[in-house]
PDB file of C-alpha atoms in Angstrom:
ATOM      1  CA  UNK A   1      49.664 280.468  68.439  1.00  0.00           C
ATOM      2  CA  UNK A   2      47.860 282.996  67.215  1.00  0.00           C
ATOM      3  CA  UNK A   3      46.239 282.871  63.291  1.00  0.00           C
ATOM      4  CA  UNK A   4      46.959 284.835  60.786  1.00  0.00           C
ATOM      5  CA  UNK A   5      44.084 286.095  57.996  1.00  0.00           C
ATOM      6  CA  UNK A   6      45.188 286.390  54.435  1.00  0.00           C
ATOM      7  CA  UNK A   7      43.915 290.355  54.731  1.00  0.00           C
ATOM      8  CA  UNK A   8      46.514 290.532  58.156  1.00  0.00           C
ATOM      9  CA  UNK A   9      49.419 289.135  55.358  1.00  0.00           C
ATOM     10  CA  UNK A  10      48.339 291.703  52.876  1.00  0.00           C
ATOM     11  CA  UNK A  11      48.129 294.482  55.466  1.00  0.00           C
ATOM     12  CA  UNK A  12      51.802 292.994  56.532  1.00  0.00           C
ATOM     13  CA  UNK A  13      53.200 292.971  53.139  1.00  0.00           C
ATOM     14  CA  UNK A  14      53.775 296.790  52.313  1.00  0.00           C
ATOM     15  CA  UNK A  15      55.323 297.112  55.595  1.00  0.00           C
ATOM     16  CA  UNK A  16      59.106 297.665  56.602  1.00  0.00           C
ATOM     17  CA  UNK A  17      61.034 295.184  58.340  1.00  0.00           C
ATOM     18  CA  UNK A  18      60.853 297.386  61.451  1.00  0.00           C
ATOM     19  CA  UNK A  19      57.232 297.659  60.644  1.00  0.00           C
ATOM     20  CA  UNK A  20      56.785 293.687  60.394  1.00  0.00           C
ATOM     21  CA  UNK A  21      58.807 293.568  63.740  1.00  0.00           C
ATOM     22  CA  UNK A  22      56.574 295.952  65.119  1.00  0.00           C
ATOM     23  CA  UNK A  23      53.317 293.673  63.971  1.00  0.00           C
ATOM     24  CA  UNK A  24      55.123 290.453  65.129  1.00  0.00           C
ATOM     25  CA  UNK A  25      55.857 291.618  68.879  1.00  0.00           C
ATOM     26  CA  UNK A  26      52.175 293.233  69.032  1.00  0.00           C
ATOM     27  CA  UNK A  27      51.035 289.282  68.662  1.00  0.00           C
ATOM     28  CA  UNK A  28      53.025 288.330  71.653  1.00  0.00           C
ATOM     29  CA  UNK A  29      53.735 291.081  73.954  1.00  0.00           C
ATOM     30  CA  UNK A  30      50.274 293.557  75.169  1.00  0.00           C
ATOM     31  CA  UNK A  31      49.569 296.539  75.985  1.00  0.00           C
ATOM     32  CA  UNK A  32      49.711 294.945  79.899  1.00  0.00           C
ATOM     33  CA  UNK A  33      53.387 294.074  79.418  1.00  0.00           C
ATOM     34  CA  UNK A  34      54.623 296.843  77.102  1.00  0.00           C
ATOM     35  CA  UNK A  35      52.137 299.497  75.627  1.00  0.00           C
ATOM     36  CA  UNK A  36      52.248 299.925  71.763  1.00  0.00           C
ATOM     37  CA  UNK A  37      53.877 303.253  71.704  1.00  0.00           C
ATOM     38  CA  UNK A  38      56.383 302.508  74.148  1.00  0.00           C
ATOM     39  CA  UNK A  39      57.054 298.919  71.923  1.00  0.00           C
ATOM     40  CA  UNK A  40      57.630 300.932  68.833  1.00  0.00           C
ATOM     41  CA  UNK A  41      59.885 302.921  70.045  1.00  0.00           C
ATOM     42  CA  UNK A  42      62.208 300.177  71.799  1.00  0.00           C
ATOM     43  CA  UNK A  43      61.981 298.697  68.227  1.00  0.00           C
ATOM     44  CA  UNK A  44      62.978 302.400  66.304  1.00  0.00           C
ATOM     45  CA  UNK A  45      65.992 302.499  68.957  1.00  0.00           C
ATOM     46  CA  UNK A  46      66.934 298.920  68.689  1.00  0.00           C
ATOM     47  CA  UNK A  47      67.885 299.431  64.343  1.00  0.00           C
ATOM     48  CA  UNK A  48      68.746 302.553  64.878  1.00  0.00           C
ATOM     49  CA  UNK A  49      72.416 301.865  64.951  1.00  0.00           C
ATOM     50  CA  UNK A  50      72.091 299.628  61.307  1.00  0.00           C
ATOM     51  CA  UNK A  51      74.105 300.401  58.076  1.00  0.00           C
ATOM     52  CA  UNK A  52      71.138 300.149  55.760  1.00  0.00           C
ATOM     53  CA  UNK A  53      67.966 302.114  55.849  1.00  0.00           C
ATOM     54  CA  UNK A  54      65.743 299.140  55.552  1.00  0.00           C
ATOM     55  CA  UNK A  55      67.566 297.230  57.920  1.00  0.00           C
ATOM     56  CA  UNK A  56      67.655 293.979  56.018  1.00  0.00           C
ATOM     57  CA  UNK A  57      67.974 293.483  52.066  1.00  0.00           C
ATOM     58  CA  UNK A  58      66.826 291.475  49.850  1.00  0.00           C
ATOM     59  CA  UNK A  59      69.352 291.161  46.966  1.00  0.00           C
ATOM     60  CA  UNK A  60      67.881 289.813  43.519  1.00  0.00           C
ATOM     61  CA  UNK A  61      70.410 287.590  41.743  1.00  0.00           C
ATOM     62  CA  UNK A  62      70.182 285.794  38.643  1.00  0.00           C
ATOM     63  CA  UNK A  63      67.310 282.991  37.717  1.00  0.00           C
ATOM     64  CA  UNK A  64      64.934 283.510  40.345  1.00  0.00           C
ATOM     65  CA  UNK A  65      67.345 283.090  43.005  1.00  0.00           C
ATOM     66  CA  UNK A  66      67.587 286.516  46.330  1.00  0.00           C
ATOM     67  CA  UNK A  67      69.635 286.524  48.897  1.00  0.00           C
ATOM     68  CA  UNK A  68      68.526 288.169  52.682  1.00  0.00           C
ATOM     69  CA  UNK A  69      70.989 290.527  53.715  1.00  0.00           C
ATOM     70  CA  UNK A  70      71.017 290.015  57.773  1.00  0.00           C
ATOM     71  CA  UNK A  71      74.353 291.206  58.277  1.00  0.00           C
ATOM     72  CA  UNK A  72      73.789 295.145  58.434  1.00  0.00           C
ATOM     73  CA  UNK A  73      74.276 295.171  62.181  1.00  0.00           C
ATOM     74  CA  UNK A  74      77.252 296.526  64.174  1.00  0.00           C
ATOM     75  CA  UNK A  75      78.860 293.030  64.567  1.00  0.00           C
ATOM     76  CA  UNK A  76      78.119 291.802  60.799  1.00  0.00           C
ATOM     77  CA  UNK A  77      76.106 288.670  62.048  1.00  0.00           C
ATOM     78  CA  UNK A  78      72.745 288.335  61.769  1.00  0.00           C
ATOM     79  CA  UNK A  79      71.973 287.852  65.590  1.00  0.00           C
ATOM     80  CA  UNK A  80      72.445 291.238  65.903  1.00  0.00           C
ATOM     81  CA  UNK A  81      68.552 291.528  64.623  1.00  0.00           C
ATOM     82  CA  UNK A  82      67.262 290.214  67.137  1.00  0.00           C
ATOM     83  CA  UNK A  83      69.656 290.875  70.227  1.00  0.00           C
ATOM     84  CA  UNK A  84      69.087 294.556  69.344  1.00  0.00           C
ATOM     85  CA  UNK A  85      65.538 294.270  70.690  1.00  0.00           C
ATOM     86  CA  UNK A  86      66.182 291.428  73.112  1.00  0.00           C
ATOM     87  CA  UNK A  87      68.036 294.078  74.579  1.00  0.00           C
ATOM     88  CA  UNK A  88      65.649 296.980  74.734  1.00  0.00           C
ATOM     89  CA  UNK A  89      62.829 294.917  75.985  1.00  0.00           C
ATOM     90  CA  UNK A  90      64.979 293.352  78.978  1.00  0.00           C
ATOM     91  CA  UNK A  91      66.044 296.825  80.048  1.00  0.00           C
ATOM     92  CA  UNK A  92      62.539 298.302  79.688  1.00  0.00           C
ATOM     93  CA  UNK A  93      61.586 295.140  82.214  1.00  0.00           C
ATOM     94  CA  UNK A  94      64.502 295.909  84.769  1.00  0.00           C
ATOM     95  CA  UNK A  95      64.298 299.799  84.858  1.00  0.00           C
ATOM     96  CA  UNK A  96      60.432 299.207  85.586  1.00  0.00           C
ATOM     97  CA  UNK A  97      61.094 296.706  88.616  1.00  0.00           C
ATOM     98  CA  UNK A  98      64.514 298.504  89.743  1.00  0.00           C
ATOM     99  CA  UNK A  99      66.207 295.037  89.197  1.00  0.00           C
ATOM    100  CA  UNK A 100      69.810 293.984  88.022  1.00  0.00           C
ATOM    101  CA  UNK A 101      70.941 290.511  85.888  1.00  0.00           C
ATOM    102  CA  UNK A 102      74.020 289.036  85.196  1.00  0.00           C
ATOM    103  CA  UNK A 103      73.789 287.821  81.493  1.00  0.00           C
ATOM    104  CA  UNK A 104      75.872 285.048  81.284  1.00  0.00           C
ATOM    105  CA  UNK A 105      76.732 284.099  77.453  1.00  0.00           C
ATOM    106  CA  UNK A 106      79.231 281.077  75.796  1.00  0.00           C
ATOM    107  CA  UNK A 107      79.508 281.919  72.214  1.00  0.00           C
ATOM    108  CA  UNK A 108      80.949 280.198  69.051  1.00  0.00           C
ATOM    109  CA  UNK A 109      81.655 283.391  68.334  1.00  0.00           C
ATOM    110  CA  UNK A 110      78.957 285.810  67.086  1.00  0.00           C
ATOM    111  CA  UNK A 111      76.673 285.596  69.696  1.00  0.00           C
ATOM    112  CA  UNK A 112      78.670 287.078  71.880  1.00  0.00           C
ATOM    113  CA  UNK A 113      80.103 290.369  69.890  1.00  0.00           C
ATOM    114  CA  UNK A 114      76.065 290.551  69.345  1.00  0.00           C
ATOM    115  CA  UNK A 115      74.908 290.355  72.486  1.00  0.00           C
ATOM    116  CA  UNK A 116      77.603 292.494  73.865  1.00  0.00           C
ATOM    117  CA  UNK A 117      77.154 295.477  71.514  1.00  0.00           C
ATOM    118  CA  UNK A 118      73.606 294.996  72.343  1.00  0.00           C
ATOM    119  CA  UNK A 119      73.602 295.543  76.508  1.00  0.00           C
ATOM    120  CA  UNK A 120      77.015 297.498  76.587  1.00  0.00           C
ATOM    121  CA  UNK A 121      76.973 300.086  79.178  1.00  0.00           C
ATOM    122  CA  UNK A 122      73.299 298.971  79.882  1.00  0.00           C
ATOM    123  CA  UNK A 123      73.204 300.263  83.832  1.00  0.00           C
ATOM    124  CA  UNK A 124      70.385 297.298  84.729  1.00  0.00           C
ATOM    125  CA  UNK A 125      73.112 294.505  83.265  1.00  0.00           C
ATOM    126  CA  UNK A 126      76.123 292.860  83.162  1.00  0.00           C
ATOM    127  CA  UNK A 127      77.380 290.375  81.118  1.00  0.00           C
ATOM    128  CA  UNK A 128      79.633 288.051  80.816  1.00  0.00           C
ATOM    129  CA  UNK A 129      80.854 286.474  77.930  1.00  0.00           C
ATOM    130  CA  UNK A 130      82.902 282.924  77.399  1.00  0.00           C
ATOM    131  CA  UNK A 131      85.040 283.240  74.292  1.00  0.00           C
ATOM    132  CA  UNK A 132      86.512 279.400  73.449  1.00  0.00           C
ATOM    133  CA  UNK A 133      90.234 280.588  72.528  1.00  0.00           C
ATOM    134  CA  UNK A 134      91.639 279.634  68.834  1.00  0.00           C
ATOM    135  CA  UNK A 135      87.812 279.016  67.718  1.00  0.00           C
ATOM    136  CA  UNK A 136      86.541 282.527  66.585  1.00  0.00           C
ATOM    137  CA  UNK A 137      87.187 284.161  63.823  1.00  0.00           C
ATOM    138  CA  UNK A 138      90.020 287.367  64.694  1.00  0.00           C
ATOM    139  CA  UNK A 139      87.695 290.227  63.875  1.00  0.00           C
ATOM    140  CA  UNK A 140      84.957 288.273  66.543  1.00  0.00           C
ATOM    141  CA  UNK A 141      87.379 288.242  69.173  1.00  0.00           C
ATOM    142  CA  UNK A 142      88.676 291.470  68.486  1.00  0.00           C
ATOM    143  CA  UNK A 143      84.879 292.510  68.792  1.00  0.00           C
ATOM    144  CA  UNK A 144      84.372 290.918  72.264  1.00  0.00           C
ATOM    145  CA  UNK A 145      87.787 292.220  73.518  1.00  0.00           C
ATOM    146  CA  UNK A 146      87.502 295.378  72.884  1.00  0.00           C
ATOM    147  CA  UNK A 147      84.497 297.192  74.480  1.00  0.00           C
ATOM    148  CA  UNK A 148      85.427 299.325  77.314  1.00  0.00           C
ATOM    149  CA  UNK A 149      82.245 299.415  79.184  1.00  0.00           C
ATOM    150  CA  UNK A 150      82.709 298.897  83.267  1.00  0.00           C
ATOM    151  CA  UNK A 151      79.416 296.004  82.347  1.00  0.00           C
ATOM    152  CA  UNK A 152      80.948 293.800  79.940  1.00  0.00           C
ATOM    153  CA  UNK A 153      83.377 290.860  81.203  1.00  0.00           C
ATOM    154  CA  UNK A 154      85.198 288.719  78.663  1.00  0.00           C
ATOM    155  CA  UNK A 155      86.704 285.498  79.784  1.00  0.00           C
ATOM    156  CA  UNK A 156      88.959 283.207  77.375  1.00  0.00           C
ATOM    157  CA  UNK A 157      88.375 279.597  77.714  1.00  0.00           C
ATOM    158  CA  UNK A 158      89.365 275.950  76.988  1.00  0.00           C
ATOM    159  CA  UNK A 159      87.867 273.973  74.272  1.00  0.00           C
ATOM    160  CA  UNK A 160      84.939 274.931  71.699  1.00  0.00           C
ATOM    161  CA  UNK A 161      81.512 276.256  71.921  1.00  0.00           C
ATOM    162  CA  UNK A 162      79.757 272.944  72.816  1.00  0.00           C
ATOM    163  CA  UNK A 163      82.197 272.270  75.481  1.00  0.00           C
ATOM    164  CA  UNK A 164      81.997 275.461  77.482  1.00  0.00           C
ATOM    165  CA  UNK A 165      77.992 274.663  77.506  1.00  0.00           C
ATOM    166  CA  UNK A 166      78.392 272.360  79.699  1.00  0.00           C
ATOM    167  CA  UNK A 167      79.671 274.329  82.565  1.00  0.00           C
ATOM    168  CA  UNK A 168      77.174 277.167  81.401  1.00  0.00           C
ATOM    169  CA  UNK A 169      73.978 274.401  82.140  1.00  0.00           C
ATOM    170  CA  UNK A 170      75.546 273.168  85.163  1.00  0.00           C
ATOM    171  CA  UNK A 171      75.140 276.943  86.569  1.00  0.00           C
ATOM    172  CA  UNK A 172      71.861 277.272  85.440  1.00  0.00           C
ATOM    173  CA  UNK A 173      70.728 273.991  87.033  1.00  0.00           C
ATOM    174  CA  UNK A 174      71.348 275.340  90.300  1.00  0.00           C
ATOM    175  CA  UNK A 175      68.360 277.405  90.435  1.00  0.00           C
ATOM    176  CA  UNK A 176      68.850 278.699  94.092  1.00  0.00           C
ATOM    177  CA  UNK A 177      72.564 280.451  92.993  1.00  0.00           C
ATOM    178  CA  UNK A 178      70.693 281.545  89.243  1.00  0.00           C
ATOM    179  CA  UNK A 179      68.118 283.734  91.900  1.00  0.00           C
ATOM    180  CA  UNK A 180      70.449 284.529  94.563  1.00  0.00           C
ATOM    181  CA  UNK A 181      72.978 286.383  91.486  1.00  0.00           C
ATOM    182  CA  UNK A 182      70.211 287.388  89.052  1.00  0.00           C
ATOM    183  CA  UNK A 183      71.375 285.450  86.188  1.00  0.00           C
ATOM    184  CA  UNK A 184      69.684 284.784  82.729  1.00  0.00           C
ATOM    185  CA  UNK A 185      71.158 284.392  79.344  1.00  0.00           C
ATOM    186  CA  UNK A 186      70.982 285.009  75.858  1.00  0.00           C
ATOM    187  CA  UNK A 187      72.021 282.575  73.495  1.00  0.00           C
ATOM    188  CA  UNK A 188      69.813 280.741  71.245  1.00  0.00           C
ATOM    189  CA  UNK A 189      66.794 279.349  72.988  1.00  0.00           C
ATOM    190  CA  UNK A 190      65.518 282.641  74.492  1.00  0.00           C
ATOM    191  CA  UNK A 191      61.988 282.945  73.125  1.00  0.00           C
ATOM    192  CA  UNK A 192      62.194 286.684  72.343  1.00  0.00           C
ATOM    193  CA  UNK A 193      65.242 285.982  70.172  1.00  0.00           C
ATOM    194  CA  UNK A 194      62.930 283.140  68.051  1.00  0.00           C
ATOM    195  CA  UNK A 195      60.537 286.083  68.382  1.00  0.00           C
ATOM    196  CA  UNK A 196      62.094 288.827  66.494  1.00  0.00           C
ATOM    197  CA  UNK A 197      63.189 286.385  64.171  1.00  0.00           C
ATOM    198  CA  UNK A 198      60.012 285.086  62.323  1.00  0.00           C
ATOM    199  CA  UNK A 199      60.161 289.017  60.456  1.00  0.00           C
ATOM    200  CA  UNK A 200      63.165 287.165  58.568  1.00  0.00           C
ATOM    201  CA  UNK A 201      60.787 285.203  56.798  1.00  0.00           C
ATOM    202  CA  UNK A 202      57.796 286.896  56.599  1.00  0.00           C
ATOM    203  CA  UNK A 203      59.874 289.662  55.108  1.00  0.00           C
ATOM    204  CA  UNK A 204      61.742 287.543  52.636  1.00  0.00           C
ATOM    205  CA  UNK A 205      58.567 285.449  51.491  1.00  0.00           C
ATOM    206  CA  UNK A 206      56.363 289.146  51.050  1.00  0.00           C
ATOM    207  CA  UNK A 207      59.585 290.798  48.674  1.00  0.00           C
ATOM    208  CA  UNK A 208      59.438 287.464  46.822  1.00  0.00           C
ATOM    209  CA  UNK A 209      56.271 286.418  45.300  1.00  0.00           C
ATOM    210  CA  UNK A 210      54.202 289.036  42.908  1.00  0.00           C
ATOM    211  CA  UNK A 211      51.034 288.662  45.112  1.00  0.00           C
ATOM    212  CA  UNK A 212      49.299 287.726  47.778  1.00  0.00           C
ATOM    213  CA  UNK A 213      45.856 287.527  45.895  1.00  0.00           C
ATOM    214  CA  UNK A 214      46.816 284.030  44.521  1.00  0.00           C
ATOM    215  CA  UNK A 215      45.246 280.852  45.266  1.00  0.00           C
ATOM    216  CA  UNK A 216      46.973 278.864  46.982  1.00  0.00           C
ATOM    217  CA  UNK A 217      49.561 281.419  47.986  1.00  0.00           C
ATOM    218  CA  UNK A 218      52.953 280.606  45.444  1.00  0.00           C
ATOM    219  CA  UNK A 219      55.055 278.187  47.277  1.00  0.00           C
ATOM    220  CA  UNK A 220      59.017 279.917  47.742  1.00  0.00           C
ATOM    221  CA  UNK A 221      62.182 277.840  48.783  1.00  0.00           C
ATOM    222  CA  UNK A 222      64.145 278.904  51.572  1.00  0.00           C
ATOM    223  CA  UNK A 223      67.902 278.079  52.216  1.00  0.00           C
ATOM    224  CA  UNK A 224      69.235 278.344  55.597  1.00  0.00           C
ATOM    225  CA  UNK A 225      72.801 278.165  56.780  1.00  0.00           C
ATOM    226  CA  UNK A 226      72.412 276.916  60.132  1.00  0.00           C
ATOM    227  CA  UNK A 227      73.633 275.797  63.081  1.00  0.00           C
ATOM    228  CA  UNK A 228      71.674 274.666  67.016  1.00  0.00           C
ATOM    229  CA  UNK A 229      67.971 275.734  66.412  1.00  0.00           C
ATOM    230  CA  UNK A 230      68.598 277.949  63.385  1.00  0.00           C
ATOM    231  CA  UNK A 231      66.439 275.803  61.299  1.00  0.00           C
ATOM    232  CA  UNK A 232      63.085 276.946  62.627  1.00  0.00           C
ATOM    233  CA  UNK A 233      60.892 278.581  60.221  1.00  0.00           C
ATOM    234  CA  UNK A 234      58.275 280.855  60.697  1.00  0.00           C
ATOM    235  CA  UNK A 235      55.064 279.939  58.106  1.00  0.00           C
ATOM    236  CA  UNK A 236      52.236 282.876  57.926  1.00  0.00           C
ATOM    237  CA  UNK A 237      50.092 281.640  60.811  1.00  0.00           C
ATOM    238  CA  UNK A 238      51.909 278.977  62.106  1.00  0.00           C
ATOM    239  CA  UNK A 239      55.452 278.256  63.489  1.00  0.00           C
ATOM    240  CA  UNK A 240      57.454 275.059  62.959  1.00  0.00           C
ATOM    241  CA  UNK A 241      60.467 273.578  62.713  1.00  0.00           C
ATOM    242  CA  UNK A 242      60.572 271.397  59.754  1.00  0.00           C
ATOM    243  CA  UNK A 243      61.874 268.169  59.762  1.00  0.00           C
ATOM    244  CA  UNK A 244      65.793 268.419  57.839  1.00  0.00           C
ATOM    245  CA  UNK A 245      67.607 265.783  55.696  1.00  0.00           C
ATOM    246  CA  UNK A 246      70.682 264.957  57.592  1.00  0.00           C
ATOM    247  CA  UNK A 247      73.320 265.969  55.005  1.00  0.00           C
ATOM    248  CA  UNK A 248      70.458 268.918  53.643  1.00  0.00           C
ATOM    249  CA  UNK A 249      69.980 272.789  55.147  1.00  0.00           C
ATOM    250  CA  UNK A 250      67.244 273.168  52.367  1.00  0.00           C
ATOM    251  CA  UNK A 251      63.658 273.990  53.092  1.00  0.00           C
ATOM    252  CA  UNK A 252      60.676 273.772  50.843  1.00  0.00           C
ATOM    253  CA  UNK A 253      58.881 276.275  52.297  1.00  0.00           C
ATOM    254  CA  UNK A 254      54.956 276.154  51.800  1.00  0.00           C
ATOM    255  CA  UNK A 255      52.949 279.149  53.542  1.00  0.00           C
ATOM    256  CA  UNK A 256      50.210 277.580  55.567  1.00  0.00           C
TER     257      UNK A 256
END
């Protein structure tokens, strides 16, 4: 992983979210893969469809405590950060090899509506989307049900989110059908969703503390509401996921 110098943090700090994105992707995707220019500009295109002009918010409440606005997206949920890009780089990929993929997605609920608003009418993908019936919210299904686009295919299911998994890892254990029909997916565990991510809280940790000329760096706790592999945390130079209290979603979080 690759280390970060406390002059790389400050350079990082004055930065927009896009900005930090920007930085963030540079660390993990070259020139060979996806030259800089061409990298900012998926990024630009992939908020450019976001309610707020600095794509994410912090909000400054009363005694000490801010709240990270992640829901300024199309959908409202905060996947929608990092399908956005997801998105962009996957089609860059397939328009330079002349390749198709069938996304196949099972959602809870706002995975789905994200990922869909972020491949509609996409001409290298399709994508199709299990949607547990009676177990997302109205406005999520109304979100999923309702794009028009000849690419996206919605399919009503039985049971919740964890049970239509099953079927979903059964297809992907058969790897000779997963080449023969191009699939791939994009719920949680694709690495360039944990990616785009990290900005969250590098972002949140640079609005909070007064500077980054202190020693040690001042120590800011992080609440997460999460669910599946929500819980990882991104620490300036390091990622890890921290170890939780059972009944607990609270992190201490300590940059390294």
């Amino acid at each position: 992983l690759p280390q970060l110098s406390i002059e790389t943090l400050r350079q990082w700090s004055t930065l927009s979210y896009p900005g930090l994105v920007k930085e963030l992707c540079t660390l993990f995707i070259g020139p060979e893969l996806i030259p800089r220019d061409v990298l900012n500009g998926l990024i630009d295109q992939a908020f450019s469809r976001f309610r707020h002009r600095e794509v994410v918010h912090l909000s400054r409440l009363r005694n000490g405590l801010n709240v990270l606005e992640l829901w300024h997206g199309v959908t409202y949920a905060f996947k929608d950060l990092s399908l956005c890009c997801t998105a962009q780089f996957l089609q860059y990929f397939l328009e330079k090899k002349e390749k198709h993929v069938t996304v196949v997605v099972g959602t809870s609920g706002d995975t789905g509506s994200a990922a869909i608003e972020s491949v509609q009418g996409a001409k290298n993908m399709d994508i199709i989307v299990l949607l547990p019936k009676g177990h997302c919210t109205k406005i999520q299904e109304l979100q999923m049900t309702t794009v028009l686009r000849e690419n996206v295919h919605v399919f009503g299911v039985e049971g919740n989110s964890d049970e239509l998994d099953e079927p979903i890892k059964a297809v992907f254990a058969d790897v000779a059908f997963v080449k023969k029909h191009n699939l791939m997916s994009l719920n949680s565990i694709n690495w360039s969703r944990v990616l785009v991510q990290m900005a969250h809280h590098f972002f949140a940790y640079f609005q909070c503390v007064p500077s980054l000329d202190m020693d040690p760096l001042p120590r800011v706790e992080v609440v997460v509401p999460t669910g599946a592999a929500g819980n990882l945390a991104a620490f300036p130079g390091v990622v890890w996921p921290p170890p939780l209290q059972p009944s607990s979603q609270k992190l201490s979080w300590l940059p390294g």
